[in-house]
Each structure stands twice: as structure tokens, then as C-alpha cells.
PDB file of C-alpha atoms and ligand atoms in Angstrom:
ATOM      1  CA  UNK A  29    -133.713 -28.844 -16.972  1.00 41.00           C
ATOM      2  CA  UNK A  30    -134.275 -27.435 -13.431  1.00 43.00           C
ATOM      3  CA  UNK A  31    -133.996 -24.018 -14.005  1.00 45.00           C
ATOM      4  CA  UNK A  32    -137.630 -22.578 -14.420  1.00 47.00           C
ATOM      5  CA  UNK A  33    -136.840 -20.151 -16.789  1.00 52.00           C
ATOM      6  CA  UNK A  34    -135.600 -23.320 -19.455  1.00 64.00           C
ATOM      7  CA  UNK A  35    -138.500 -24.946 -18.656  1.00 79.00           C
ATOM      8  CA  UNK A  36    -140.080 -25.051 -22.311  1.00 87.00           C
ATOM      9  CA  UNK A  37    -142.362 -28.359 -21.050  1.00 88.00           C
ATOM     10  CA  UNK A  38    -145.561 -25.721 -22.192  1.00 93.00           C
ATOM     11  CA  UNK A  39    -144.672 -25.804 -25.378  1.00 96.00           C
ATOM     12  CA  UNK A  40    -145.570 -29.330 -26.168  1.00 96.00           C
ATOM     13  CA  UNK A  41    -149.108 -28.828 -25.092  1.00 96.00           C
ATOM     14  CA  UNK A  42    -149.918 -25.867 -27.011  1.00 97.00           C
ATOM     15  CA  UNK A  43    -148.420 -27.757 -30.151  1.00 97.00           C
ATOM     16  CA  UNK A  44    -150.822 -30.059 -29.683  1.00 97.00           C
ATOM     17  CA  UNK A  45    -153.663 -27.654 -29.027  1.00 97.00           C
ATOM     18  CA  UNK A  46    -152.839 -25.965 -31.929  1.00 98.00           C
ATOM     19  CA  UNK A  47    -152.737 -28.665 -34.118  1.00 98.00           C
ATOM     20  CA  UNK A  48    -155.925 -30.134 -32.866  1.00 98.00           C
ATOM     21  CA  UNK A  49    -157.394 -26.739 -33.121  1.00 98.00           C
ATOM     22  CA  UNK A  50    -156.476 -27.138 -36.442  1.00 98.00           C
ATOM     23  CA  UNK A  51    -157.870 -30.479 -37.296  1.00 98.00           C
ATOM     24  CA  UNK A  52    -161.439 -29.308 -35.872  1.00 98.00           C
ATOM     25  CA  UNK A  53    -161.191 -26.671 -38.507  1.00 98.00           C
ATOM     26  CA  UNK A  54    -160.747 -28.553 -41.397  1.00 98.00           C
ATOM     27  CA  UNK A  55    -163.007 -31.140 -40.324  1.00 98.00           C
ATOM     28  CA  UNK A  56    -166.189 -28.151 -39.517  1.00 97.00           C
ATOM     29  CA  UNK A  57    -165.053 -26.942 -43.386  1.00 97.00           C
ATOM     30  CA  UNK A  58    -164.870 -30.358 -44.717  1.00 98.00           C
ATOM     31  CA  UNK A  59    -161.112 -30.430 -45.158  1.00 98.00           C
ATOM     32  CA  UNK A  60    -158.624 -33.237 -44.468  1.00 98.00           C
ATOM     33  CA  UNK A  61    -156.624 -32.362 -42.029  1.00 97.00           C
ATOM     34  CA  UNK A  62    -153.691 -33.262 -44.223  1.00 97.00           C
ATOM     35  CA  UNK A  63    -154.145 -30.198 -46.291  1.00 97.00           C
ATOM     36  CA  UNK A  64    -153.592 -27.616 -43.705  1.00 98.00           C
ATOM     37  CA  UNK A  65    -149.883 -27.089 -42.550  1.00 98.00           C
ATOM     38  CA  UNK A  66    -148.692 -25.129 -39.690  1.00 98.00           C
ATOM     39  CA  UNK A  67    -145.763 -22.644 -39.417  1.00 98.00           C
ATOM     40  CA  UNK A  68    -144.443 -21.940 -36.159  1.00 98.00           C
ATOM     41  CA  UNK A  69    -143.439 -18.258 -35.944  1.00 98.00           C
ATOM     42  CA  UNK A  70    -140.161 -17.954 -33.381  1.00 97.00           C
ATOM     43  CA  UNK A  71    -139.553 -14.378 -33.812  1.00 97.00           C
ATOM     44  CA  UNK A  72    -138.520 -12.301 -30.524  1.00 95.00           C
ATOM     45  CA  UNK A  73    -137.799 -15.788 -28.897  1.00 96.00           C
ATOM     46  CA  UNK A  74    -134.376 -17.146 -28.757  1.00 95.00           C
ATOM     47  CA  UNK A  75    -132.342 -19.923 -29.906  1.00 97.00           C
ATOM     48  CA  UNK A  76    -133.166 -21.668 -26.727  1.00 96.00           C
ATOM     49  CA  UNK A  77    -137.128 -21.530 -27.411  1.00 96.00           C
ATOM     50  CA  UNK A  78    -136.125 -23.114 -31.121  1.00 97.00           C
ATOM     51  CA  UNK A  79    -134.248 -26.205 -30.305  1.00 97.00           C
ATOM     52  CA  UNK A  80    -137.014 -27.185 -27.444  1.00 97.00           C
ATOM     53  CA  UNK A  81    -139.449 -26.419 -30.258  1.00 97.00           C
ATOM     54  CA  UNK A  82    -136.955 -28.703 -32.393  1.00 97.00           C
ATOM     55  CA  UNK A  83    -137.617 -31.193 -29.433  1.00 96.00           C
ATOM     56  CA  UNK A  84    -141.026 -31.539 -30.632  1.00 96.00           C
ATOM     57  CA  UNK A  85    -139.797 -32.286 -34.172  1.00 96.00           C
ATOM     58  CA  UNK A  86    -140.324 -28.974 -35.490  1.00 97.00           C
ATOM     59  CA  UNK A  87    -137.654 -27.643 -37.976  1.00 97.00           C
ATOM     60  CA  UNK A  88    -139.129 -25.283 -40.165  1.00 98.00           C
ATOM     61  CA  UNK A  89    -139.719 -21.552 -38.798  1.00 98.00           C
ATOM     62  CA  UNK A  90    -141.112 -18.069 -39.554  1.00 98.00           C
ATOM     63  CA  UNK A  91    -139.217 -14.995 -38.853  1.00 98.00           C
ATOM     64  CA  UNK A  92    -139.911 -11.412 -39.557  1.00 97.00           C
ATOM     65  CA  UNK A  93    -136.700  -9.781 -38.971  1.00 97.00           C
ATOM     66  CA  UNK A  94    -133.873 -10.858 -41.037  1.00 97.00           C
ATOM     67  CA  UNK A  95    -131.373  -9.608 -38.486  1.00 97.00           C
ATOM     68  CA  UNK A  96    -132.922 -12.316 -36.216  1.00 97.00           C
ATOM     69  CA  UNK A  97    -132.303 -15.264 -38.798  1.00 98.00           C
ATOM     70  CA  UNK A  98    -128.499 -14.411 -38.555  1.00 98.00           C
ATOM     71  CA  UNK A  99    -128.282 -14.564 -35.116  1.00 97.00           C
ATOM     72  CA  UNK A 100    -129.978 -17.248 -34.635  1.00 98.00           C
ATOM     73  CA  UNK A 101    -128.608 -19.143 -37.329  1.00 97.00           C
ATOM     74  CA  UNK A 102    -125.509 -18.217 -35.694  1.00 97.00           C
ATOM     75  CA  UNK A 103    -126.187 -19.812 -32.539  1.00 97.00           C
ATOM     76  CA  UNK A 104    -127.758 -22.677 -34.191  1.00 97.00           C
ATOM     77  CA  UNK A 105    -124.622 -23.746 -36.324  1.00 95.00           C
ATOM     78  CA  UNK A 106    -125.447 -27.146 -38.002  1.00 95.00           C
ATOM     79  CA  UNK A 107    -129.134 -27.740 -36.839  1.00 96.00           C
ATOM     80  CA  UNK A 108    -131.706 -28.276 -39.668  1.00 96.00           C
ATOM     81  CA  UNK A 109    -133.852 -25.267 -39.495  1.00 98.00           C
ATOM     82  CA  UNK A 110    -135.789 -23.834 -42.605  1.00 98.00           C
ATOM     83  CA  UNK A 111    -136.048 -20.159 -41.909  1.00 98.00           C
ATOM     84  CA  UNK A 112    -138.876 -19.018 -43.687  1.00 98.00           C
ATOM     85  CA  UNK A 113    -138.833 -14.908 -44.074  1.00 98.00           C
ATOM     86  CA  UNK A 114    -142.765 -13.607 -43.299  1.00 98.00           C
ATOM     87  CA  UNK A 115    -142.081 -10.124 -42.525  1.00 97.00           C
ATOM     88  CA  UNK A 116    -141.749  -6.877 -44.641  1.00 96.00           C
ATOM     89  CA  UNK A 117    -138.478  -7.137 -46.543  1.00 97.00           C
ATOM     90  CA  UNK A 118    -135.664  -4.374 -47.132  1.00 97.00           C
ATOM     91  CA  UNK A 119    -133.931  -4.839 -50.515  1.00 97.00           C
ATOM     92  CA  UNK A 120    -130.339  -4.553 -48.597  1.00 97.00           C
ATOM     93  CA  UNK A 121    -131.228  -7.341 -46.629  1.00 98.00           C
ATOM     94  CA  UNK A 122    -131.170  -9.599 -49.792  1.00 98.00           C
ATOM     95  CA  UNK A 123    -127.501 -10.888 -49.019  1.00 98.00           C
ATOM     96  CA  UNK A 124    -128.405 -12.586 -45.579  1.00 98.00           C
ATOM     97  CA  UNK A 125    -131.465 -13.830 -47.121  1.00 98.00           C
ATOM     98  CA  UNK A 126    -129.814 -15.835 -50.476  1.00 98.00           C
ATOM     99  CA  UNK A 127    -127.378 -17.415 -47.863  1.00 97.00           C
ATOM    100  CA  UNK A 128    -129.804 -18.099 -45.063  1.00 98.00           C
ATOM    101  CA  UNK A 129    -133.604 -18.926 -45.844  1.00 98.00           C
ATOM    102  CA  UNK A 130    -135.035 -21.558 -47.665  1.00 98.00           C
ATOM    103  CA  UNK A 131    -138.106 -19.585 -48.340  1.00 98.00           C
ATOM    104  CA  UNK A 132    -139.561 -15.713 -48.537  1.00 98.00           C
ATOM    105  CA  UNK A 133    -143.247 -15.112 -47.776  1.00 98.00           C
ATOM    106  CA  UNK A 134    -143.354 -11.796 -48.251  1.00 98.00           C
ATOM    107  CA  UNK A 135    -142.240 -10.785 -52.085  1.00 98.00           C
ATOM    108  CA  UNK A 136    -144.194  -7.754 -52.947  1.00 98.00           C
ATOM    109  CA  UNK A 137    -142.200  -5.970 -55.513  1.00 97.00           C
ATOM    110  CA  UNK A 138    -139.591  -6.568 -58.647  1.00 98.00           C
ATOM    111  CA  UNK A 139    -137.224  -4.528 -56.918  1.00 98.00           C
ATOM    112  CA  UNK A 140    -137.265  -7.031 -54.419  1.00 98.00           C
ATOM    113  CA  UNK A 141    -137.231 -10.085 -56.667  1.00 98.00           C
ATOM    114  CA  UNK A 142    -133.752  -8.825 -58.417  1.00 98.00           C
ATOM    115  CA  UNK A 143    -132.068  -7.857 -55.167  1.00 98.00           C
ATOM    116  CA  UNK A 144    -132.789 -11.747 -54.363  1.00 98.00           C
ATOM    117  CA  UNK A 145    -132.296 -12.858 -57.923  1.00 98.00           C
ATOM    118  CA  UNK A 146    -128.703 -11.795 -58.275  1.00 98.00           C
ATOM    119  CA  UNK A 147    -127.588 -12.437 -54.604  1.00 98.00           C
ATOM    120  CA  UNK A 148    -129.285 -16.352 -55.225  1.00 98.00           C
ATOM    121  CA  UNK A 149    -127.043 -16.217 -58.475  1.00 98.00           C
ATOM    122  CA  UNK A 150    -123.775 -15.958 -56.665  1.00 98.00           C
ATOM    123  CA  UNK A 151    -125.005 -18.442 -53.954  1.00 98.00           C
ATOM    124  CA  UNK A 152    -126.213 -21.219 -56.189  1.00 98.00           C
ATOM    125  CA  UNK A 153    -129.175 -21.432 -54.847  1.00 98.00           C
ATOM    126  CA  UNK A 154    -132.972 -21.444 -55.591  1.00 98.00           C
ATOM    127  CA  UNK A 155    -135.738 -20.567 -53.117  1.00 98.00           C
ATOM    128  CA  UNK A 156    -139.082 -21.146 -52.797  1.00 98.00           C
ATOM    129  CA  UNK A 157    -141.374 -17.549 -52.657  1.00 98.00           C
ATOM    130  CA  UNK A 158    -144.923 -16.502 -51.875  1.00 98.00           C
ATOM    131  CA  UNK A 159    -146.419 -13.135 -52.837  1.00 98.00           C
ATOM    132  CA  UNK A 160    -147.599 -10.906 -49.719  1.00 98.00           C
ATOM    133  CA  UNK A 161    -150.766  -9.800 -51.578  1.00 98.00           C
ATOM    134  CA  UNK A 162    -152.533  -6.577 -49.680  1.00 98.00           C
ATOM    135  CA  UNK A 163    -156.180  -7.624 -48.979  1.00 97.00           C
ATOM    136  CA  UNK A 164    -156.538  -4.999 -46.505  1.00 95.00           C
ATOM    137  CA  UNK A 165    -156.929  -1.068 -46.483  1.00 89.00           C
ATOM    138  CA  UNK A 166    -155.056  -0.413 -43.005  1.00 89.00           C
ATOM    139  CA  UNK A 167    -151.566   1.755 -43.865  1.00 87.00           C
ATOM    140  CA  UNK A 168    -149.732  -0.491 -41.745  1.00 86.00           C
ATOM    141  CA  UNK A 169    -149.956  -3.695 -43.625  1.00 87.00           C
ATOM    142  CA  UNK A 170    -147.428  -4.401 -46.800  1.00 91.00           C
ATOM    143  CA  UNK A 171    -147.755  -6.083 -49.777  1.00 97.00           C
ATOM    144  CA  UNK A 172    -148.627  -5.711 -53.578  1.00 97.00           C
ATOM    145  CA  UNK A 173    -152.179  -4.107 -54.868  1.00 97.00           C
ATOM    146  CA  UNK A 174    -154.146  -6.945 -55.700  1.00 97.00           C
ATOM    147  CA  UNK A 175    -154.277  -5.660 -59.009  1.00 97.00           C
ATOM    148  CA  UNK A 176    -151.201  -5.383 -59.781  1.00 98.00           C
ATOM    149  CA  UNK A 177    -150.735  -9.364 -59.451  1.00 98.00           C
ATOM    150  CA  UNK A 178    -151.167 -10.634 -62.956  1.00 98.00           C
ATOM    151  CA  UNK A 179    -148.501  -8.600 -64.069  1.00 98.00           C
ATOM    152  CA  UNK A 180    -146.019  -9.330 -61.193  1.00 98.00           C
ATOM    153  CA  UNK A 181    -146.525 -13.000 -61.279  1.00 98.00           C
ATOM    154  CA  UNK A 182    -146.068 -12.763 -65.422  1.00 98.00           C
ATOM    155  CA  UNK A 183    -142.891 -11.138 -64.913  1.00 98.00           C
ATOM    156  CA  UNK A 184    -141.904 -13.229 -62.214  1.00 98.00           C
ATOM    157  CA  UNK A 185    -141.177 -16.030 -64.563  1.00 97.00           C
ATOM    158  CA  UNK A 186    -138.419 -14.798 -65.859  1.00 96.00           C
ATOM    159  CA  UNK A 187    -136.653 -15.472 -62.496  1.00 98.00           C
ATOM    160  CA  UNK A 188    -135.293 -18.629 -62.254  1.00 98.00           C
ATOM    161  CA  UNK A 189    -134.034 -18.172 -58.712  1.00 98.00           C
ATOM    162  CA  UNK A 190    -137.090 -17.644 -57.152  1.00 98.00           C
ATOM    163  CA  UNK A 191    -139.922 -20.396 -56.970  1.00 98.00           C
ATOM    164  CA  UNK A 192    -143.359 -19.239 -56.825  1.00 98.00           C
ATOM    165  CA  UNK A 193    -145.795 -21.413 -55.044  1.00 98.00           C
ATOM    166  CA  UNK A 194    -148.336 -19.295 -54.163  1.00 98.00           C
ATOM    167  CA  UNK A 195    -149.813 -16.682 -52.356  1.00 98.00           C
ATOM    168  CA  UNK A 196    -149.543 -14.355 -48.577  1.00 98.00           C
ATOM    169  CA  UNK A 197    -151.871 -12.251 -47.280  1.00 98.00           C
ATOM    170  CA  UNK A 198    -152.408 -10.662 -43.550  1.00 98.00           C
ATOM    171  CA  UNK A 199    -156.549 -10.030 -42.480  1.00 97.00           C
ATOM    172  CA  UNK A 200    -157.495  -6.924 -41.499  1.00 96.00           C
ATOM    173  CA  UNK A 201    -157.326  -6.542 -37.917  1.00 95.00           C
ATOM    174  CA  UNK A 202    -160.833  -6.537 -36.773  1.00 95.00           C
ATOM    175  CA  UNK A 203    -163.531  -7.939 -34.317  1.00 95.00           C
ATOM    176  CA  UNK A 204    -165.745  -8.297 -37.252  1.00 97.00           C
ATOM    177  CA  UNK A 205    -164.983 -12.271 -38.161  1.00 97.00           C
ATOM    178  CA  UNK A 206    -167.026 -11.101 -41.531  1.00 98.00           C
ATOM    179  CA  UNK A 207    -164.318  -8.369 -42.260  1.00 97.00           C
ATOM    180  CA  UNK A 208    -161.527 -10.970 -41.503  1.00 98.00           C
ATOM    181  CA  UNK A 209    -162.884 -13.838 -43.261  1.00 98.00           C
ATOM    182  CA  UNK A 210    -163.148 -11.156 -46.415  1.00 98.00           C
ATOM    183  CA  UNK A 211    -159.612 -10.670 -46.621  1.00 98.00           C
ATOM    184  CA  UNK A 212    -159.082 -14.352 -47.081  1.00 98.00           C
ATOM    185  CA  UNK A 213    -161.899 -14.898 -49.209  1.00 98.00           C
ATOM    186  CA  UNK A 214    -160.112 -12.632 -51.531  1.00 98.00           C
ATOM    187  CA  UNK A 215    -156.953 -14.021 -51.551  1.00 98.00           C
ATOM    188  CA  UNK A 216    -158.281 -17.271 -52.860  1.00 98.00           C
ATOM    189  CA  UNK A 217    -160.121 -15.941 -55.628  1.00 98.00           C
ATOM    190  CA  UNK A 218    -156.870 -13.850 -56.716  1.00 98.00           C
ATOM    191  CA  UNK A 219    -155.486 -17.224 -56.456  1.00 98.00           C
ATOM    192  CA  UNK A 220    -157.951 -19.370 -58.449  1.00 98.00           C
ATOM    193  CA  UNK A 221    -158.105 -16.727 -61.196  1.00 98.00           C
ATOM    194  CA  UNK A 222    -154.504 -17.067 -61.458  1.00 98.00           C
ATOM    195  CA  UNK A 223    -154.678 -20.505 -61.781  1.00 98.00           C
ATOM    196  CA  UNK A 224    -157.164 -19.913 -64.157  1.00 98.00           C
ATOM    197  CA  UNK A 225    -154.363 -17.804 -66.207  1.00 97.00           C
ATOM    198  CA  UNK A 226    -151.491 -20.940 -65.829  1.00 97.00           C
ATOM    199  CA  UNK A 227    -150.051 -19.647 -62.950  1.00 98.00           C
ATOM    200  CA  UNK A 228    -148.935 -23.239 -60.792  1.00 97.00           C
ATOM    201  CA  UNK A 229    -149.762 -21.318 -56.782  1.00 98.00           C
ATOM    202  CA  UNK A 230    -150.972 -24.107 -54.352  1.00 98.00           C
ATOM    203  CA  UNK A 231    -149.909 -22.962 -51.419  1.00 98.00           C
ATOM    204  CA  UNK A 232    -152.162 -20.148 -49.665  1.00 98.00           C
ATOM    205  CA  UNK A 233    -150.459 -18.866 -46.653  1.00 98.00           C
ATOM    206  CA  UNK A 234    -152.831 -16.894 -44.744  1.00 98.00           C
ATOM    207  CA  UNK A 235    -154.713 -17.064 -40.837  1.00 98.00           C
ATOM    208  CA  UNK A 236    -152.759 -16.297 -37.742  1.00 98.00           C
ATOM    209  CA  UNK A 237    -152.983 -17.518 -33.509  1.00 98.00           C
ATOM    210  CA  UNK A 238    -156.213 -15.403 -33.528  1.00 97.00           C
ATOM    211  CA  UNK A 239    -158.131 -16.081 -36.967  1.00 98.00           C
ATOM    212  CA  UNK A 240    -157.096 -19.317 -38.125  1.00 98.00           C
ATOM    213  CA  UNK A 241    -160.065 -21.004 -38.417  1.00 98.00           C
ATOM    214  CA  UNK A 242    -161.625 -18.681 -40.777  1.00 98.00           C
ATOM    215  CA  UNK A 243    -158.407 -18.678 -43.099  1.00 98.00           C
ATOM    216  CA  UNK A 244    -159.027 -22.491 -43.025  1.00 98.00           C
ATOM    217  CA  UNK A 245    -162.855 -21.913 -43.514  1.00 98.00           C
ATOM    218  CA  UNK A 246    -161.617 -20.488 -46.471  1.00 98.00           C
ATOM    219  CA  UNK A 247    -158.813 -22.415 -48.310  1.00 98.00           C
ATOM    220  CA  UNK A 248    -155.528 -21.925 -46.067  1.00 98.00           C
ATOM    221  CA  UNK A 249    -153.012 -24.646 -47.139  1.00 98.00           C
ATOM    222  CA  UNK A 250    -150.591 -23.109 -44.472  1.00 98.00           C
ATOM    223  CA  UNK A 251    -151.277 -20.879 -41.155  1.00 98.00           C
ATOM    224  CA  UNK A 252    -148.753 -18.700 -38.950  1.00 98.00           C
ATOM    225  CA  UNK A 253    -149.092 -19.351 -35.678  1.00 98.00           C
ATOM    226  CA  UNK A 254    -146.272 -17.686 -32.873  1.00 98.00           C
ATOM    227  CA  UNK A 255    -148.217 -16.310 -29.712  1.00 97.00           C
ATOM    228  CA  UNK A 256    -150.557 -20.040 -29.533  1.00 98.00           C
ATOM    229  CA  UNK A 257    -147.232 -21.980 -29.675  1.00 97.00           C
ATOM    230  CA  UNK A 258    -144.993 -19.994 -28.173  1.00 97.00           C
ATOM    231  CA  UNK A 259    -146.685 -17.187 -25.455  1.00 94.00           C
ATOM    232  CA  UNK A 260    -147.075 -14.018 -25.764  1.00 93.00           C
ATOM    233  CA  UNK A 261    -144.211 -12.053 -27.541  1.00 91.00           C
ATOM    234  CA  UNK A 262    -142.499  -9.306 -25.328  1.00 83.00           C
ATOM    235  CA  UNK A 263    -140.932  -6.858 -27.702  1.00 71.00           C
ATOM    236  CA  UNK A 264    -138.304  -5.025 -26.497  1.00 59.00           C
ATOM    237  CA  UNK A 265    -138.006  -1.363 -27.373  1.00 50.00           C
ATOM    238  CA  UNK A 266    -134.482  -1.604 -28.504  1.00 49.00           C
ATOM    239  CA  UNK A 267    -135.175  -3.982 -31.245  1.00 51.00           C
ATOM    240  CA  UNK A 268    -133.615  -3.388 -34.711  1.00 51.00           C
ATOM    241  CA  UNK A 269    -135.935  -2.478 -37.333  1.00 50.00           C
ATOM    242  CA  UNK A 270    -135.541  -4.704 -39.922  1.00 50.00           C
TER     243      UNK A 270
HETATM  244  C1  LIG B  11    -145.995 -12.480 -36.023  1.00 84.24           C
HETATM  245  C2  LIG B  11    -146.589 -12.932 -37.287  1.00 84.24           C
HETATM  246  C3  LIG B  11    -147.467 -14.027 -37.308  1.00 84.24           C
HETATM  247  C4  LIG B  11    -147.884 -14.809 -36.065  1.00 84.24           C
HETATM  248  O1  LIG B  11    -148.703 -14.029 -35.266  1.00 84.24           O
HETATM  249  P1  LIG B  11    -149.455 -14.657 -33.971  1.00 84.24           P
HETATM  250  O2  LIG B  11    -150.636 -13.775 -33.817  1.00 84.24           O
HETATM  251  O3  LIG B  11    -148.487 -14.519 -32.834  1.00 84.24           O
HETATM  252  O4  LIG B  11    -149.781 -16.040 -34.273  1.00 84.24           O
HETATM  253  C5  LIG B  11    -147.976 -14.418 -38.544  1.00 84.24           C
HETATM  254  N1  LIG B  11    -147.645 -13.767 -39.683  1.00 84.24           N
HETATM  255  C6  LIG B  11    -146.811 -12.712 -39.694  1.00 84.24           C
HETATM  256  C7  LIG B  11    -146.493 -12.048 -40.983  1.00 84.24           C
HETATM  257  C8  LIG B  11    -146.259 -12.246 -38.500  1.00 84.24           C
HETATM  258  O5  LIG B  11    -145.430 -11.203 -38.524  1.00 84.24           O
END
């Protein structure tokens, strides 16, 4: 394309940044590289930005506003995309979600998991779901009390729609990398002592464009990065809320 402003030719370069950025991580933790998948996070970009990211043989994305899954769903009629919901959910949004995504990152309460339970039962369809586990104290982040895990995931099983595979978690936001890396830290543990209680969770879906190597330094199976692939995200004010 001539036109500048479809000229997406960046993107392919900070893929491969990214992904080599991730391979020096696993390597400096003494991870294969193999472990450690990448999610590519297209929210506030349009459909455009997702088929030259499709270019690159990406088909799988994160999203955190549902409304944004239809629309671009919409205008990507008959592509292969995975939409994979990573932002804070509204149970009325449950509909869009049964027919649209193949996976939820952010389940953080029952009422939740039967909104999507009964709207996957009229679809026919099963999804796979990680639980958005709170491992920071700042107001503005979601997800369930740590302690209230055991008991969510043990009542979880009686929900045949949903398929849970592991665990979520956002770092505090901080310049401290010891107050990041803490966040993570604890996530895995929560993980490995549900293991520990037959709980099947290997995937831990946690580090972000600006901390992944610690979440990798720390267990990450999965990182989401938007602002390293894509550029900087410009929000505008008259976005729905989700
Ligand atoms: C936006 C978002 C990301 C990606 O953030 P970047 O800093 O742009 O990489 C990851 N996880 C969640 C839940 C997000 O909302």
C-alpha cells in the first residue's frame, strides 16, 4: 500500500523484537523458549491493524472491550481470529461473548461463570477460561481475592462450559521491579498449590510490553503484549465503557 497511514510494514519488526525479547528471557531464566507464548493485544486498533498483524501469521488476539470484538468481528467476517477477552467483564455482556470468543481471561466471579454458562448452553459451545486472580492492592485492578481461589476453582467444576486452564493476574504498577516481580511470584505459588489440590492450571498468563521479563523470570507460560507490537494506544475519550 502507498498510503502512509496503511503502512503497517513496523509491525513486522517489533514482532520480531518482541519475540526475541522474549527468547532472551527464557534463555537468562533457563526456559525454552517454547514454553513462553505471546498474545498480541489489538484493542483501540482497528480491523485494518489485525489483518496486517494476520499478515505476519498472527490469528489469535486479546481484547478488553467486548463491544470491540463485535465490531471487529463484524468487519472481519470469515477470517480465523481467536478473540481472547482480557479485560474486566460485565455479566450482560455474556451473550456477545458465548457467540464470539474462544477464550475469557478474566473470570473473577460465579456470577460471571453462570451468565457465560447458560449463554454457552444455547450456543453449543465450550470455552477455554483463566481466572483474573488480584495480586495487587491498587483499587483499580479487578479480579478475585487470592483467597477466595480454592473455593472458586472447586465450584468451577461443576461448569462444563467453561474450561479452566489456569491462571491471570495484572502486576502492580510500579518502578520497583521487586514489587512487580512479587505480584507474579504470587500468582505461581497460588498456582502450584492448586495443583497441589488436583486442580489441572498450566497456563499462567501474566507480564505485559513493560514487565515481561520478570513474569517470565517467574513462570509466565503466556504474556500480553499491545503497545511493543502495535504503538502506543491513543484512546479516544468517547470510547464505550465496556
Ligand atoms: C492492554 C492490556 C495489556 C497489554 O498492555 P501493553 O502494556 O500495551 O502491552 C495486557 N493485559 C491487559 C489485561 C490489558 O488490558
Amino acid at each position: 500500500m502507498t498510503d502512509s497511514s496503511n503502512d503497517f510494514s513496523y509491525l513486522a519488526a517489533n514482532w520480531v523484537s518482541v519475540r526475541e525479547r522474549v527468547d532472551d528471557a527464557c534463555r537468562s531464566a533457563g526456559r525454552d523458549p517454547g514454553e513462553v507464548s505471546i498474545l498480541p493485544v489489538s484493542k483501540t486498533f482497528g480491523p485494518e491493524m489485525v489483518r496486517a498483524a494476520m499478515a505476519l501469521g498472527l490469528h489469535r488476539f486479546g481484547e478488553n472491550k467486548v463491544q470491540e470484538i463485535r465490531s471487529k468481528s463484524e468487519a472481519l467476517a470469515g477470517e480465523d481470529i481467536a478473540w481472547v477477552v482480557i479485560g474486566h467483564l460485565q455479566t450482560n455482556k455474556a451473550k456477545d461473548v458465548a457467540r464470539l470468543a474462544s477464550e475469557v481471561q478474566s473470570l473473577d466471579r460465579l456470577e460471571l461463570a453462570d451468565a457465560l454458562q447458560r449463554r454457552l448452553e444455547i450456543e453449543s459451545r465450550t470455552i477455554d477460561v483463566l481466572i483474573e486472580v488480584k495480586t495487587s492492592p491498587e483499587e483499580s485492578k479487578h479480579g478475585l481475592a487470592p483467597d477466595g481461589l480454592p473455593a472458586f476453582l472447586d465450584a468451577l467444576r461443576g461448569y462444563d462450559r467453561l474450561r479452566v486452564r489456569g491462571l491471570m493476574t495484572l502486576a502492580v504498577q510500579s518502578e520497583d521491579p521487586a514489587a512487580v516481580r512479587a505480584c507474579f511470584h504470587q500468582l505461581r505459588l497460588l498456582r502450584d498449590a492448586e495443583q497441589g489440590r488436583g486442580h489441572d492450571l498450566p497456563r499462567l498468563s501474566m507480564g505485559m510490553s513493560g514487565d515481561f521479563p520478570l513474569a517470565i523470570a517467574e513462570g509466565a507460560t503466556e504474556i500480553r503484549v499491545g503497545t511493543a507490537i502495535f504503538g502506543v494506544r491513543h484512546v479516544s475519550k468517547h470510547t464505550v465503557p465496556n
